[in-house]
XYZ file of C-alpha atoms in Angstrom:
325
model
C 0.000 0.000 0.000
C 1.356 3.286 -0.697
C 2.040 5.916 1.279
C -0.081 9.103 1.018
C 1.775 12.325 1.147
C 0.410 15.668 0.919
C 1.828 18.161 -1.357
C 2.325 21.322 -0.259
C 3.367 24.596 -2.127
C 4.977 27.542 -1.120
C 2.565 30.513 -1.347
C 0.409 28.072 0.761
C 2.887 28.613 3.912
C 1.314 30.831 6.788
C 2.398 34.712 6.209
C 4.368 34.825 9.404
C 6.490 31.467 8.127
C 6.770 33.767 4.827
C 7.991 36.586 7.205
C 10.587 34.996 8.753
C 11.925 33.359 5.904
C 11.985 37.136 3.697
C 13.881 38.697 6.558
C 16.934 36.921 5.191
C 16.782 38.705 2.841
C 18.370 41.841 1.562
C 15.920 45.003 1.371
C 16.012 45.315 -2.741
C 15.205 41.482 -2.539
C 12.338 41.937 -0.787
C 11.119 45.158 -2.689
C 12.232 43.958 -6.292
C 12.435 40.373 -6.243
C 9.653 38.935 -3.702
C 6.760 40.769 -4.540
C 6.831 39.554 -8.712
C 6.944 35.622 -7.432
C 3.190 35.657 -6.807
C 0.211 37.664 -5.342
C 0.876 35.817 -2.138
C 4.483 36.791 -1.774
C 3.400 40.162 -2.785
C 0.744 40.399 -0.202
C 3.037 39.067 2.704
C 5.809 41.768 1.804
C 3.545 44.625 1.665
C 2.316 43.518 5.096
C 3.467 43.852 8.706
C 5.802 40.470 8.904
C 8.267 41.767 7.285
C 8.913 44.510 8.902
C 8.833 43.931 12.170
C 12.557 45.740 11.809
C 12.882 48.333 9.447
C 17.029 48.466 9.127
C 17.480 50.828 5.954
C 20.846 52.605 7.489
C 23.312 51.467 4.474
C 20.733 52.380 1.578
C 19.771 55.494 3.407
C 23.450 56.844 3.969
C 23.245 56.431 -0.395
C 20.567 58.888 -0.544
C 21.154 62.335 -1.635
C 17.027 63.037 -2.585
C 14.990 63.566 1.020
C 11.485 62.752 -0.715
C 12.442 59.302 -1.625
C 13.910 59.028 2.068
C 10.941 59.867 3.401
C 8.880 57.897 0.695
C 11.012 54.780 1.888
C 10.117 55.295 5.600
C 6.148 55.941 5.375
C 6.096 52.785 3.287
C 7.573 50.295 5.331
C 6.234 52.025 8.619
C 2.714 51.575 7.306
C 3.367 48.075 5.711
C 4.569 47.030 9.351
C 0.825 48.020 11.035
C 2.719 49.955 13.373
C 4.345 47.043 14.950
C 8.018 47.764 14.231
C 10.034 47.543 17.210
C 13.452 48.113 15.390
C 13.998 51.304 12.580
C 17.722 52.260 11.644
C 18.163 54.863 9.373
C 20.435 57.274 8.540
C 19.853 61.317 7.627
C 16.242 62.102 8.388
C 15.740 65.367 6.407
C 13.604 66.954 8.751
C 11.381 66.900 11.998
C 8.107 65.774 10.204
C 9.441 62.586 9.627
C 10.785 61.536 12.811
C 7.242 62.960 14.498
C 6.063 60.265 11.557
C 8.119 57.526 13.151
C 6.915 58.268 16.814
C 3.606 58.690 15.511
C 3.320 54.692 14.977
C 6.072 53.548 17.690
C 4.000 51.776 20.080
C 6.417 48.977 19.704
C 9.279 50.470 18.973
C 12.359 49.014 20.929
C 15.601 50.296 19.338
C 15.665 53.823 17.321
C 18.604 54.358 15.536
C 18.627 57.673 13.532
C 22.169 58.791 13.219
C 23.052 62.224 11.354
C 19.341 63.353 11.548
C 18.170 67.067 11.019
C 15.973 66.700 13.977
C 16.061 69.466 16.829
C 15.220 69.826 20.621
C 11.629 71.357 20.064
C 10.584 68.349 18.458
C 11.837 65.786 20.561
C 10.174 67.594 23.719
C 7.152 67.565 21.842
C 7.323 63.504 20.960
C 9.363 61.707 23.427
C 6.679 60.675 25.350
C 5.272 58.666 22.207
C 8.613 56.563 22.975
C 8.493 55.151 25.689
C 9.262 51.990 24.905
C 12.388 52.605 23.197
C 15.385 50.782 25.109
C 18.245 51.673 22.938
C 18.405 55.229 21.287
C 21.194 56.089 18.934
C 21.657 60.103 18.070
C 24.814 60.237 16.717
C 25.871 63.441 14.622
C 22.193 64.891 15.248
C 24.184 68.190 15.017
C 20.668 70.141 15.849
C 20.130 68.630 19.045
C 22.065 68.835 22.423
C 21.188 68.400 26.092
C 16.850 69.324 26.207
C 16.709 66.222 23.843
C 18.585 64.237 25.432
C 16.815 65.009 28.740
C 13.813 64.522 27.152
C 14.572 61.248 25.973
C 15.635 60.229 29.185
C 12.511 61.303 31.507
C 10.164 59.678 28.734
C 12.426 56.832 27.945
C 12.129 55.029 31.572
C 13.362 51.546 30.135
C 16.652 53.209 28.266
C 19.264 50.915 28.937
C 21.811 51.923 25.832
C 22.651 55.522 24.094
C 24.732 56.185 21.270
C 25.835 59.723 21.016
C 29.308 59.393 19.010
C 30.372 62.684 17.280
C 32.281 63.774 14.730
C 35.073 66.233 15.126
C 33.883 68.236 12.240
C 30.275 68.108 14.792
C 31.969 70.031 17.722
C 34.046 72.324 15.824
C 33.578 75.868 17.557
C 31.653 73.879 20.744
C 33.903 74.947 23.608
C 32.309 71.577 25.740
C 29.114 69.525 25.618
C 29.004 68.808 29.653
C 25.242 69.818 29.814
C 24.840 67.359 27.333
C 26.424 65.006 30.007
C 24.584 66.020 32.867
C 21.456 65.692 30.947
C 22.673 61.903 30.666
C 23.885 61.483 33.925
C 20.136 62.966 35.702
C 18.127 61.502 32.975
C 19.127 57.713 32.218
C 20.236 56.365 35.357
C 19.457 52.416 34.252
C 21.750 53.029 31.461
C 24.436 49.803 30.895
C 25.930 50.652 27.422
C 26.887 54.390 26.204
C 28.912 55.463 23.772
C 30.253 59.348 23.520
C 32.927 58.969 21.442
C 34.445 62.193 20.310
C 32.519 64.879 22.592
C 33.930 67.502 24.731
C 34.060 66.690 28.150
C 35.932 66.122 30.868
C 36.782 63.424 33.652
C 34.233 65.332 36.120
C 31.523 64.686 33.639
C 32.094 61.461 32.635
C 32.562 60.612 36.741
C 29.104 62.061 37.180
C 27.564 60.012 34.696
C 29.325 56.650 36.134
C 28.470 57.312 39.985
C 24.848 58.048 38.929
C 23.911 55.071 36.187
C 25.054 52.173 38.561
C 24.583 49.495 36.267
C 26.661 50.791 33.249
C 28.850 48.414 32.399
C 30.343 49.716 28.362
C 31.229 53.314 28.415
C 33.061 54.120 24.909
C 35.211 57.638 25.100
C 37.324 57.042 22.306
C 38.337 60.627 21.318
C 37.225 62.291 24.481
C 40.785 64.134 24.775
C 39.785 66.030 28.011
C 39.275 62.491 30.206
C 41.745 60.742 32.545
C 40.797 56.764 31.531
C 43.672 55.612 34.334
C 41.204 57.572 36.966
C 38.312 55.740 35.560
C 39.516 52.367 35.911
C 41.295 52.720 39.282
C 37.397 54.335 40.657
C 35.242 51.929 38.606
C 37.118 48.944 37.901
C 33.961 47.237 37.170
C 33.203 49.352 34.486
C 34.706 48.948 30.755
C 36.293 51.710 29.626
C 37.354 51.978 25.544
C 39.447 55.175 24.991
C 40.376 58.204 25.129
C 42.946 56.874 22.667
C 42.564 55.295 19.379
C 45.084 53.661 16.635
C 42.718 54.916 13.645
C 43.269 54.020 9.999
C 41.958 54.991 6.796
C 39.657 52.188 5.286
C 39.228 51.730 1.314
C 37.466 48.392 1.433
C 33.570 50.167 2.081
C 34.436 52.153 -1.334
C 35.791 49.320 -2.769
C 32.355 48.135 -2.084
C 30.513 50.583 -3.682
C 32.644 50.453 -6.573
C 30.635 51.493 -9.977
C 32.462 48.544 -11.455
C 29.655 46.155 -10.970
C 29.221 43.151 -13.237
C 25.483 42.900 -12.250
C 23.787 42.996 -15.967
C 20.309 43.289 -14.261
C 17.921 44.972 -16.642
C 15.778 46.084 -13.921
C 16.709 49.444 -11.836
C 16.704 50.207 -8.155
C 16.186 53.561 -9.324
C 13.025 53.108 -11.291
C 11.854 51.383 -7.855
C 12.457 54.962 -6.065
C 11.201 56.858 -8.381
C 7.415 54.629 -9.526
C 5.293 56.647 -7.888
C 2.268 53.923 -8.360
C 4.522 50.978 -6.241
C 4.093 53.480 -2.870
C 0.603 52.045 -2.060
C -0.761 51.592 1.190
C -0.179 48.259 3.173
C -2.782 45.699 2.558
C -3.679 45.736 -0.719
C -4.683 43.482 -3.127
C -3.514 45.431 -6.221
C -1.372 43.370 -8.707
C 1.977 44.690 -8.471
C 3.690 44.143 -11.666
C 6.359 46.908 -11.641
C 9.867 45.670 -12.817
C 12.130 45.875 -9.999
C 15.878 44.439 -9.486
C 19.216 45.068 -7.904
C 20.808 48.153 -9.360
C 23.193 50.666 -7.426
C 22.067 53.895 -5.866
C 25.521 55.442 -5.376
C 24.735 58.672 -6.366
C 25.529 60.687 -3.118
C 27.551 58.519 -1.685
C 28.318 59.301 2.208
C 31.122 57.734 4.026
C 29.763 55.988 7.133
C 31.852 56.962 10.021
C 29.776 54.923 12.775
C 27.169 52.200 12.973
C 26.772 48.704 13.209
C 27.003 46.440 16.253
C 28.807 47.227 19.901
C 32.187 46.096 20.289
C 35.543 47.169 21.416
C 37.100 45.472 17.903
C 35.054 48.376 15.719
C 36.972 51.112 14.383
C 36.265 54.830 15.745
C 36.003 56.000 12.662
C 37.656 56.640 9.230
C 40.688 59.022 8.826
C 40.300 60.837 12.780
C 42.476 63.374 13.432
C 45.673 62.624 15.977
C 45.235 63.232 19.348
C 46.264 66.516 21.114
């Protein structure tokens, strides 16, 4: 007697399965190459399980056009149904798009906007629509200083890791940013990771912050001339300390990367994705989407990213820092 199996196909798999299986995926696999597979496929990446994290940091530092930023970011907030508990993205152009983002962040866990035009009046205003958030990264957000990050601190009860890494082009003409410390210091006292790399402050400051978050444990002050790390160690021996000094060196490989000597003979553009205005549709629907999409590459304003990715002592400070004092 044989054996009876059932024969099963793939659209027929459960949206969330789907979900888990896209987020594998690269983001222009997922917007070029799922969604012409079949209406199923199509459906599941224009919905929420996909997007459950919204990391769009490396294609956003490639942007040089703010509307197709922001086109980007109200697409895949709405696909994810407000449910995102993870966004990354580099450069918001303005504060209308992060009061977007904490508009729909009842989820959100980790917000990562580095280099954002985003100032103090707006985070005042929105903070408390983040209260969730347990890791906040405002690196370079060159418009905002120690009201944000007070705000984010009072309103963000459950912050346990800040990322406020500068540039030295940033604090050019700042004589020192210790308000900006104290703000940290009275504001996030459950913090256990921080990293200030490159601000101006000194060993006072950075003393006040460690005697008044108790359980920070990571405390990354690579660049922060003005701060005596042997005083550190020798008062919080407990606590790891990476910097003042760094052994920085200039990095070709990420341009390398980016090279326009690409033997991808895709017919299809990532450009014509950005710019089909029909494509941006609302989350949910059942509209056929036929538009050709493929891998292409957006290099046209090309930034140099000077910070991101995970923790870890191993991670370079930066590309091309000046010497130390």
């Amino acid at each position: 007697m044989e054996e009876h199996r059932e024969e099963r196909c793939w659209e027929d798999l459960l949206p969330d399965a789907l979900g888990l299986i896209f987020r594998n995926l690269s983001l222009q696999e997922m917007l070029t190459v799922v969604p012409r597979v079949c209406k199923s496929w199509s459906r599941v990446v224009s919905g929420p399980y996909c997007w459950q994290e919204i990391d769009i940091q490396e294609w956003s530092q490639q942007q040089n056009k703010p509307d197709q930023l922001t086109r980007m970011v109200h697409t895949l907030v709405t696909r994810s149904g407000d449910s995102f508990r993870r966004i990354s993205v580099s450069g918001l152009p303005n504060d209308s798009l992060f009061t977007f983002i904490a508009n729909h962040a009842r989820s959100l866990k980790t917000l990562e906007l580095p280099r954002s035009e985003i100032s103090d009046c707006i985070v005042e205003d929105v903070a408390q629509r983040l209260s969730n958030v347990t890791f906040l990264d405002v690196s370079s957000c060159t418009k905002i200083g120690a009201r944000a990050l007070e705000a984010f601190g009072k309103n963000c009860k459950s912050l346990v890791g800040l990322r406020r890494v500068m540039h030295p082009i940033d604090v050019a003409g700042k004589v020192c940013q210790h308000d900006e410390a104290r703000a940290i210091a009275c504001s996030m006292p459950k913090l256990r990771h921080l990293e200030i790399g490159y601000m101006l402050i000194a060993t006072n400051a950075v003393v006040e912050i460690a005697s008044r978050c108790r359980d920070l444990s990571f405390l990354d002050l690579r660049g922060c001339w003005g701060v005596d790390d042997k005083l550190l160690q020798d008062k919080y021996p407990g606590l790891k300390v990476l910097g003042p000094r760094v052994d920085d060196c200039y990095e070709n490989s990420f341009l390398e990367e980016c090279s326009d000597d690409s033997d991808d003979d895709s017919i299809y553009s990532w450009e014509e994705f950005m710019d089909d205005e029909d494509y941006f549709v609302a989350a949910g629907s059942d509209e056929d989407e036929e538009a050709l999409w493929a891998d292409g590459h957006a290099l046209e304003g090309l930034e140099v990213r000077f910070y991101g990715g995970g923790f870890g002592e191993g991670a370079f400070a930066g590309i091309d820092w000046p010497e130390s004092p």
